[in-house]
């Protein structure tokens, strides 16, 4: 009888150890699932601009997902310079309306418009250089699925007489923290309670 009891007790100890181990793994997984990581943020939006006379802008739309916190965009629109000779100067206003990610700080729940201003100057061959005075802007966002931040940078450009140049830019330093699902929190709490119960029961039977 003693020998049989020892085998049964050993089986219970193994079972308890296995259950404790599984819940500890689950707890660690749930706790680390909300940690910030720089991998994938999906961004989308449209552009518009008001350049000086003699320069026209074709609005663009962009969409892409970051990888390692970075994504390049070559479809932000295009500027076209008149073929007529002249001296060009002044400022250009570029507007970028984000539709994704939602909840960007400073705007509504779906769309936030970022205003960037640039200087236009004439080159020796009659073209123009367009340099943005605030090309890099930082954004934060919070929505039902996640929260995070990223930097959006617009590149300067040059346009030849009668030519068209695409507006390009990129996203860098993108990080986000997923919001844990409510069911995950409930599971974690239940697991911790069960771990405590099994531990106390084991101490009581020792």
PDB file of C-alpha atoms in Angstrom:
ATOM      1  CA  UNK A   1       0.000   0.000   0.000  1.00  0.00           C
ATOM      2  CA  UNK A   2       2.813   2.375   0.768  1.00  0.00           C
ATOM      3  CA  UNK A   3       4.474   1.628  -2.554  1.00  0.00           C
ATOM      4  CA  UNK A   4       1.256   2.307  -4.456  1.00  0.00           C
ATOM      5  CA  UNK A   5       0.752   5.587  -2.626  1.00  0.00           C
ATOM      6  CA  UNK A   6       4.297   6.679  -3.518  1.00  0.00           C
ATOM      7  CA  UNK A   7       3.679   6.069  -7.224  1.00  0.00           C
ATOM      8  CA  UNK A   8       0.398   7.989  -7.105  1.00  0.00           C
ATOM      9  CA  UNK A   9       1.997  10.876  -5.275  1.00  0.00           C
ATOM     10  CA  UNK A  10       4.801  10.993  -7.826  1.00  0.00           C
ATOM     11  CA  UNK A  11       2.250  11.152 -10.643  1.00  0.00           C
ATOM     12  CA  UNK A  12       0.443  14.048  -8.953  1.00  0.00           C
ATOM     13  CA  UNK A  13       3.741  15.916  -8.473  1.00  0.00           C
ATOM     14  CA  UNK A  14       4.616  15.503 -12.160  1.00  0.00           C
ATOM     15  CA  UNK A  15       1.156  16.656 -13.183  1.00  0.00           C
ATOM     16  CA  UNK A  16       1.358  19.697 -10.915  1.00  0.00           C
ATOM     17  CA  UNK A  17       4.798  20.565 -12.225  1.00  0.00           C
ATOM     18  CA  UNK A  18       3.559  20.312 -15.814  1.00  0.00           C
ATOM     19  CA  UNK A  19       0.510  22.507 -15.133  1.00  0.00           C
ATOM     20  CA  UNK A  20       2.611  25.088 -13.312  1.00  0.00           C
ATOM     21  CA  UNK A  21       5.115  25.138 -16.159  1.00  0.00           C
ATOM     22  CA  UNK A  22       2.430  25.594 -18.820  1.00  0.00           C
ATOM     23  CA  UNK A  23       0.814  28.493 -16.986  1.00  0.00           C
ATOM     24  CA  UNK A  24       4.169  30.152 -16.363  1.00  0.00           C
ATOM     25  CA  UNK A  25       4.937  29.974 -20.093  1.00  0.00           C
ATOM     26  CA  UNK A  26       1.498  31.435 -20.883  1.00  0.00           C
ATOM     27  CA  UNK A  27       1.967  34.218 -18.335  1.00  0.00           C
ATOM     28  CA  UNK A  28       5.345  35.202 -19.749  1.00  0.00           C
ATOM     29  CA  UNK A  29       3.921  35.142 -23.273  1.00  0.00           C
ATOM     30  CA  UNK A  30       0.998  37.385 -22.322  1.00  0.00           C
ATOM     31  CA  UNK A  31       3.160  39.805 -20.420  1.00  0.00           C
ATOM     32  CA  UNK A  32       5.672  40.176 -23.251  1.00  0.00           C
ATOM     33  CA  UNK A  33       3.059  40.401 -26.027  1.00  0.00           C
ATOM     34  CA  UNK A  34       2.429  44.047 -25.134  1.00  0.00           C
ATOM     35  CA  UNK A  35       6.048  45.151 -25.275  1.00  0.00           C
ATOM     36  CA  UNK A  36       7.023  47.782 -27.861  1.00  0.00           C
ATOM     37  CA  UNK A  37       8.637  46.509 -31.019  1.00  0.00           C
ATOM     38  CA  UNK A  38       9.670  48.252 -34.227  1.00  0.00           C
ATOM     39  CA  UNK A  39       8.250  46.116 -36.955  1.00  0.00           C
ATOM     40  CA  UNK A  40       4.956  46.655 -38.768  1.00  0.00           C
ATOM     41  CA  UNK A  41       2.776  49.773 -38.829  1.00  0.00           C
ATOM     42  CA  UNK A  42       0.451  50.291 -41.797  1.00  0.00           C
ATOM     43  CA  UNK A  43       0.270  53.876 -43.011  1.00  0.00           C
ATOM     44  CA  UNK A  44      -2.010  55.358 -45.667  1.00  0.00           C
ATOM     45  CA  UNK A  45      -3.196  58.768 -46.775  1.00  0.00           C
ATOM     46  CA  UNK A  46      -3.375  61.419 -49.467  1.00  0.00           C
ATOM     47  CA  UNK A  47      -1.464  64.600 -50.323  1.00  0.00           C
ATOM     48  CA  UNK A  48      -2.326  68.063 -51.610  1.00  0.00           C
ATOM     49  CA  UNK A  49      -0.225  71.167 -52.192  1.00  0.00           C
ATOM     50  CA  UNK A  50      -0.390  74.876 -53.045  1.00  0.00           C
ATOM     51  CA  UNK A  51       2.816  75.756 -54.956  1.00  0.00           C
ATOM     52  CA  UNK A  52       3.718  79.194 -56.363  1.00  0.00           C
ATOM     53  CA  UNK A  53       2.500  80.296 -59.800  1.00  0.00           C
ATOM     54  CA  UNK A  54       4.165  78.380 -62.622  1.00  0.00           C
ATOM     55  CA  UNK A  55       4.295  75.144 -60.631  1.00  0.00           C
ATOM     56  CA  UNK A  56       1.434  72.662 -60.513  1.00  0.00           C
ATOM     57  CA  UNK A  57       0.903  69.691 -58.212  1.00  0.00           C
ATOM     58  CA  UNK A  58      -0.720  66.345 -58.980  1.00  0.00           C
ATOM     59  CA  UNK A  59      -2.103  64.972 -55.698  1.00  0.00           C
ATOM     60  CA  UNK A  60      -1.006  61.519 -54.637  1.00  0.00           C
ATOM     61  CA  UNK A  61      -2.110  58.706 -52.383  1.00  0.00           C
ATOM     62  CA  UNK A  62       0.173  56.411 -50.447  1.00  0.00           C
ATOM     63  CA  UNK A  63      -0.066  53.144 -48.560  1.00  0.00           C
ATOM     64  CA  UNK A  64       2.558  50.871 -47.084  1.00  0.00           C
ATOM     65  CA  UNK A  65       3.715  48.891 -44.081  1.00  0.00           C
ATOM     66  CA  UNK A  66       6.931  49.480 -42.195  1.00  0.00           C
ATOM     67  CA  UNK A  67       9.563  46.794 -41.813  1.00  0.00           C
ATOM     68  CA  UNK A  68      12.076  47.162 -39.018  1.00  0.00           C
ATOM     69  CA  UNK A  69      10.544  50.559 -38.277  1.00  0.00           C
ATOM     70  CA  UNK A  70      11.157  51.900 -41.820  1.00  0.00           C
ATOM     71  CA  UNK A  71       9.144  52.377 -45.036  1.00  0.00           C
ATOM     72  CA  UNK A  72       9.805  54.433 -48.195  1.00  0.00           C
ATOM     73  CA  UNK A  73       7.072  56.145 -50.214  1.00  0.00           C
ATOM     74  CA  UNK A  74       7.503  57.238 -53.833  1.00  0.00           C
ATOM     75  CA  UNK A  75       3.857  58.032 -54.530  1.00  0.00           C
ATOM     76  CA  UNK A  76       3.288  61.232 -52.565  1.00  0.00           C
ATOM     77  CA  UNK A  77       2.308  63.211 -55.665  1.00  0.00           C
ATOM     78  CA  UNK A  78       4.246  65.099 -58.362  1.00  0.00           C
ATOM     79  CA  UNK A  79       5.254  68.710 -59.121  1.00  0.00           C
ATOM     80  CA  UNK A  80       5.386  70.024 -62.698  1.00  0.00           C
ATOM     81  CA  UNK A  81       7.260  73.195 -63.697  1.00  0.00           C
ATOM     82  CA  UNK A  82       6.164  75.423 -66.553  1.00  0.00           C
ATOM     83  CA  UNK A  83       8.353  75.383 -69.671  1.00  0.00           C
ATOM     84  CA  UNK A  84       8.229  79.194 -69.821  1.00  0.00           C
ATOM     85  CA  UNK A  85      11.407  80.871 -68.642  1.00  0.00           C
ATOM     86  CA  UNK A  86      11.102  82.858 -65.468  1.00  0.00           C
ATOM     87  CA  UNK A  87      12.264  83.397 -61.942  1.00  0.00           C
ATOM     88  CA  UNK A  88      10.498  81.314 -59.356  1.00  0.00           C
ATOM     89  CA  UNK A  89      10.455  81.999 -55.653  1.00  0.00           C
ATOM     90  CA  UNK A  90       8.145  81.831 -52.701  1.00  0.00           C
ATOM     91  CA  UNK A  91       6.835  79.110 -50.443  1.00  0.00           C
ATOM     92  CA  UNK A  92       4.992  75.875 -51.044  1.00  0.00           C
ATOM     93  CA  UNK A  93       2.460  74.379 -48.650  1.00  0.00           C
ATOM     94  CA  UNK A  94       2.228  70.574 -48.596  1.00  0.00           C
ATOM     95  CA  UNK A  95      -0.568  68.811 -46.752  1.00  0.00           C
ATOM     96  CA  UNK A  96      -0.442  65.130 -45.828  1.00  0.00           C
ATOM     97  CA  UNK A  97      -3.738  63.631 -44.646  1.00  0.00           C
ATOM     98  CA  UNK A  98      -3.236  60.351 -42.789  1.00  0.00           C
ATOM     99  CA  UNK A  99      -6.080  57.847 -42.790  1.00  0.00           C
ATOM    100  CA  UNK A 100      -3.932  55.102 -41.192  1.00  0.00           C
ATOM    101  CA  UNK A 101      -2.973  54.531 -38.483  1.00  0.00           C
ATOM    102  CA  UNK A 102      -6.086  55.822 -36.783  1.00  0.00           C
ATOM    103  CA  UNK A 103      -5.942  57.932 -33.660  1.00  0.00           C
ATOM    104  CA  UNK A 104      -2.921  60.055 -34.631  1.00  0.00           C
ATOM    105  CA  UNK A 105      -2.239  62.720 -32.012  1.00  0.00           C
ATOM    106  CA  UNK A 106      -3.423  66.181 -32.999  1.00  0.00           C
ATOM    107  CA  UNK A 107      -6.255  65.127 -35.265  1.00  0.00           C
ATOM    108  CA  UNK A 108      -9.562  63.367 -35.263  1.00  0.00           C
ATOM    109  CA  UNK A 109     -10.129  59.682 -34.803  1.00  0.00           C
ATOM    110  CA  UNK A 110      -9.504  58.856 -38.469  1.00  0.00           C
ATOM    111  CA  UNK A 111      -7.640  61.617 -40.327  1.00  0.00           C
ATOM    112  CA  UNK A 112      -4.907  64.039 -39.329  1.00  0.00           C
ATOM    113  CA  UNK A 113      -3.509  66.678 -41.692  1.00  0.00           C
ATOM    114  CA  UNK A 114       0.178  67.565 -41.370  1.00  0.00           C
ATOM    115  CA  UNK A 115       1.262  70.876 -42.889  1.00  0.00           C
ATOM    116  CA  UNK A 116       4.798  71.170 -44.255  1.00  0.00           C
ATOM    117  CA  UNK A 117       6.212  74.355 -45.770  1.00  0.00           C
ATOM    118  CA  UNK A 118       8.976  74.609 -48.337  1.00  0.00           C
ATOM    119  CA  UNK A 119      11.037  77.268 -50.057  1.00  0.00           C
ATOM    120  CA  UNK A 120      11.226  77.534 -53.864  1.00  0.00           C
ATOM    121  CA  UNK A 121      14.275  78.959 -55.611  1.00  0.00           C
ATOM    122  CA  UNK A 122      15.346  79.196 -59.277  1.00  0.00           C
ATOM    123  CA  UNK A 123      18.355  77.243 -60.510  1.00  0.00           C
ATOM    124  CA  UNK A 124      20.909  78.306 -63.129  1.00  0.00           C
ATOM    125  CA  UNK A 125      19.183  76.347 -65.905  1.00  0.00           C
ATOM    126  CA  UNK A 126      15.774  77.865 -65.210  1.00  0.00           C
ATOM    127  CA  UNK A 127      14.523  75.013 -63.054  1.00  0.00           C
ATOM    128  CA  UNK A 128      13.589  75.134 -59.392  1.00  0.00           C
ATOM    129  CA  UNK A 129      14.760  73.638 -56.145  1.00  0.00           C
ATOM    130  CA  UNK A 130      12.151  72.896 -53.508  1.00  0.00           C
ATOM    131  CA  UNK A 131      13.431  72.529 -49.958  1.00  0.00           C
ATOM    132  CA  UNK A 132      11.089  71.873 -47.059  1.00  0.00           C
ATOM    133  CA  UNK A 133      11.849  73.857 -43.927  1.00  0.00           C
ATOM    134  CA  UNK A 134      10.348  71.213 -41.601  1.00  0.00           C
ATOM    135  CA  UNK A 135      10.768  67.964 -43.553  1.00  0.00           C
ATOM    136  CA  UNK A 136      10.706  65.591 -40.565  1.00  0.00           C
ATOM    137  CA  UNK A 137       7.724  65.478 -38.244  1.00  0.00           C
ATOM    138  CA  UNK A 138       7.048  63.166 -35.308  1.00  0.00           C
ATOM    139  CA  UNK A 139       3.666  61.572 -34.727  1.00  0.00           C
ATOM    140  CA  UNK A 140       2.083  59.462 -32.002  1.00  0.00           C
ATOM    141  CA  UNK A 141      -1.119  57.451 -32.211  1.00  0.00           C
ATOM    142  CA  UNK A 142      -3.462  55.540 -29.941  1.00  0.00           C
ATOM    143  CA  UNK A 143      -6.375  53.401 -31.044  1.00  0.00           C
ATOM    144  CA  UNK A 144      -8.295  50.312 -29.980  1.00  0.00           C
ATOM    145  CA  UNK A 145      -5.606  47.927 -31.280  1.00  0.00           C
ATOM    146  CA  UNK A 146      -2.314  49.617 -30.463  1.00  0.00           C
ATOM    147  CA  UNK A 147      -0.377  52.751 -29.648  1.00  0.00           C
ATOM    148  CA  UNK A 148       2.942  53.949 -31.000  1.00  0.00           C
ATOM    149  CA  UNK A 149       4.924  56.623 -32.789  1.00  0.00           C
ATOM    150  CA  UNK A 150       6.791  57.285 -36.026  1.00  0.00           C
ATOM    151  CA  UNK A 151       8.708  59.994 -37.901  1.00  0.00           C
ATOM    152  CA  UNK A 152       7.548  61.041 -41.370  1.00  0.00           C
ATOM    153  CA  UNK A 153      10.156  62.780 -43.565  1.00  0.00           C
ATOM    154  CA  UNK A 154       9.615  64.450 -46.959  1.00  0.00           C
ATOM    155  CA  UNK A 155      12.564  64.718 -49.337  1.00  0.00           C
ATOM    156  CA  UNK A 156      13.616  67.922 -51.088  1.00  0.00           C
ATOM    157  CA  UNK A 157      13.425  67.904 -54.891  1.00  0.00           C
ATOM    158  CA  UNK A 158      14.475  69.654 -58.093  1.00  0.00           C
ATOM    159  CA  UNK A 159      12.393  70.259 -61.229  1.00  0.00           C
ATOM    160  CA  UNK A 160      13.702  71.055 -64.699  1.00  0.00           C
ATOM    161  CA  UNK A 161      11.851  73.508 -66.999  1.00  0.00           C
ATOM    162  CA  UNK A 162       8.799  71.729 -68.391  1.00  0.00           C
ATOM    163  CA  UNK A 163       9.598  68.694 -66.277  1.00  0.00           C
ATOM    164  CA  UNK A 164       7.822  66.694 -63.602  1.00  0.00           C
ATOM    165  CA  UNK A 165       9.370  65.360 -60.397  1.00  0.00           C
ATOM    166  CA  UNK A 166       7.774  62.905 -57.998  1.00  0.00           C
ATOM    167  CA  UNK A 167       7.525  63.842 -54.347  1.00  0.00           C
ATOM    168  CA  UNK A 168       9.037  61.130 -52.147  1.00  0.00           C
ATOM    169  CA  UNK A 169       9.396  60.507 -48.432  1.00  0.00           C
ATOM    170  CA  UNK A 170       9.902  57.861 -45.807  1.00  0.00           C
ATOM    171  CA  UNK A 171       8.852  56.717 -42.360  1.00  0.00           C
ATOM    172  CA  UNK A 172      11.464  55.910 -39.727  1.00  0.00           C
ATOM    173  CA  UNK A 173      11.651  55.085 -36.004  1.00  0.00           C
ATOM    174  CA  UNK A 174       8.251  53.397 -36.148  1.00  0.00           C
ATOM    175  CA  UNK A 175       7.344  51.545 -32.958  1.00  0.00           C
ATOM    176  CA  UNK A 176       4.071  50.327 -31.529  1.00  0.00           C
ATOM    177  CA  UNK A 177       2.656  48.496 -28.534  1.00  0.00           C
ATOM    178  CA  UNK A 178      -0.291  46.139 -29.161  1.00  0.00           C
ATOM    179  CA  UNK A 179      -3.193  46.449 -26.752  1.00  0.00           C
ATOM    180  CA  UNK A 180      -3.692  43.079 -24.980  1.00  0.00           C
ATOM    181  CA  UNK A 181      -7.047  41.449 -25.638  1.00  0.00           C
ATOM    182  CA  UNK A 182      -9.423  41.392 -22.620  1.00  0.00           C
ATOM    183  CA  UNK A 183      -9.619  37.594 -22.829  1.00  0.00           C
ATOM    184  CA  UNK A 184      -5.849  37.396 -22.497  1.00  0.00           C
ATOM    185  CA  UNK A 185      -5.963  39.377 -19.285  1.00  0.00           C
ATOM    186  CA  UNK A 186      -8.689  37.123 -17.895  1.00  0.00           C
ATOM    187  CA  UNK A 187      -6.688  34.019 -18.835  1.00  0.00           C
ATOM    188  CA  UNK A 188      -3.568  35.422 -17.192  1.00  0.00           C
ATOM    189  CA  UNK A 189      -5.457  36.204 -13.992  1.00  0.00           C
ATOM    190  CA  UNK A 190      -7.036  32.766 -13.880  1.00  0.00           C
ATOM    191  CA  UNK A 191      -3.663  31.158 -14.458  1.00  0.00           C
ATOM    192  CA  UNK A 192      -2.036  33.079 -11.636  1.00  0.00           C
ATOM    193  CA  UNK A 193      -4.849  32.124  -9.259  1.00  0.00           C
ATOM    194  CA  UNK A 194      -4.508  28.459 -10.241  1.00  0.00           C
ATOM    195  CA  UNK A 195      -0.736  28.578  -9.781  1.00  0.00           C
ATOM    196  CA  UNK A 196      -1.199  30.004  -6.261  1.00  0.00           C
ATOM    197  CA  UNK A 197      -3.830  27.361  -5.439  1.00  0.00           C
ATOM    198  CA  UNK A 198      -1.677  24.462  -6.619  1.00  0.00           C
ATOM    199  CA  UNK A 199       1.323  25.832  -4.757  1.00  0.00           C
ATOM    200  CA  UNK A 200      -0.622  26.159  -1.491  1.00  0.00           C
ATOM    201  CA  UNK A 201      -2.147  22.723  -1.921  1.00  0.00           C
ATOM    202  CA  UNK A 202       1.260  21.198  -2.469  1.00  0.00           C
ATOM    203  CA  UNK A 203       2.619  22.902   0.647  1.00  0.00           C
ATOM    204  CA  UNK A 204      -0.355  21.664   2.667  1.00  0.00           C
ATOM    205  CA  UNK A 205       0.183  18.076   1.565  1.00  0.00           C
ATOM    206  CA  UNK A 206       3.966  18.168   2.246  1.00  0.00           C
TER     207      UNK A 206
END
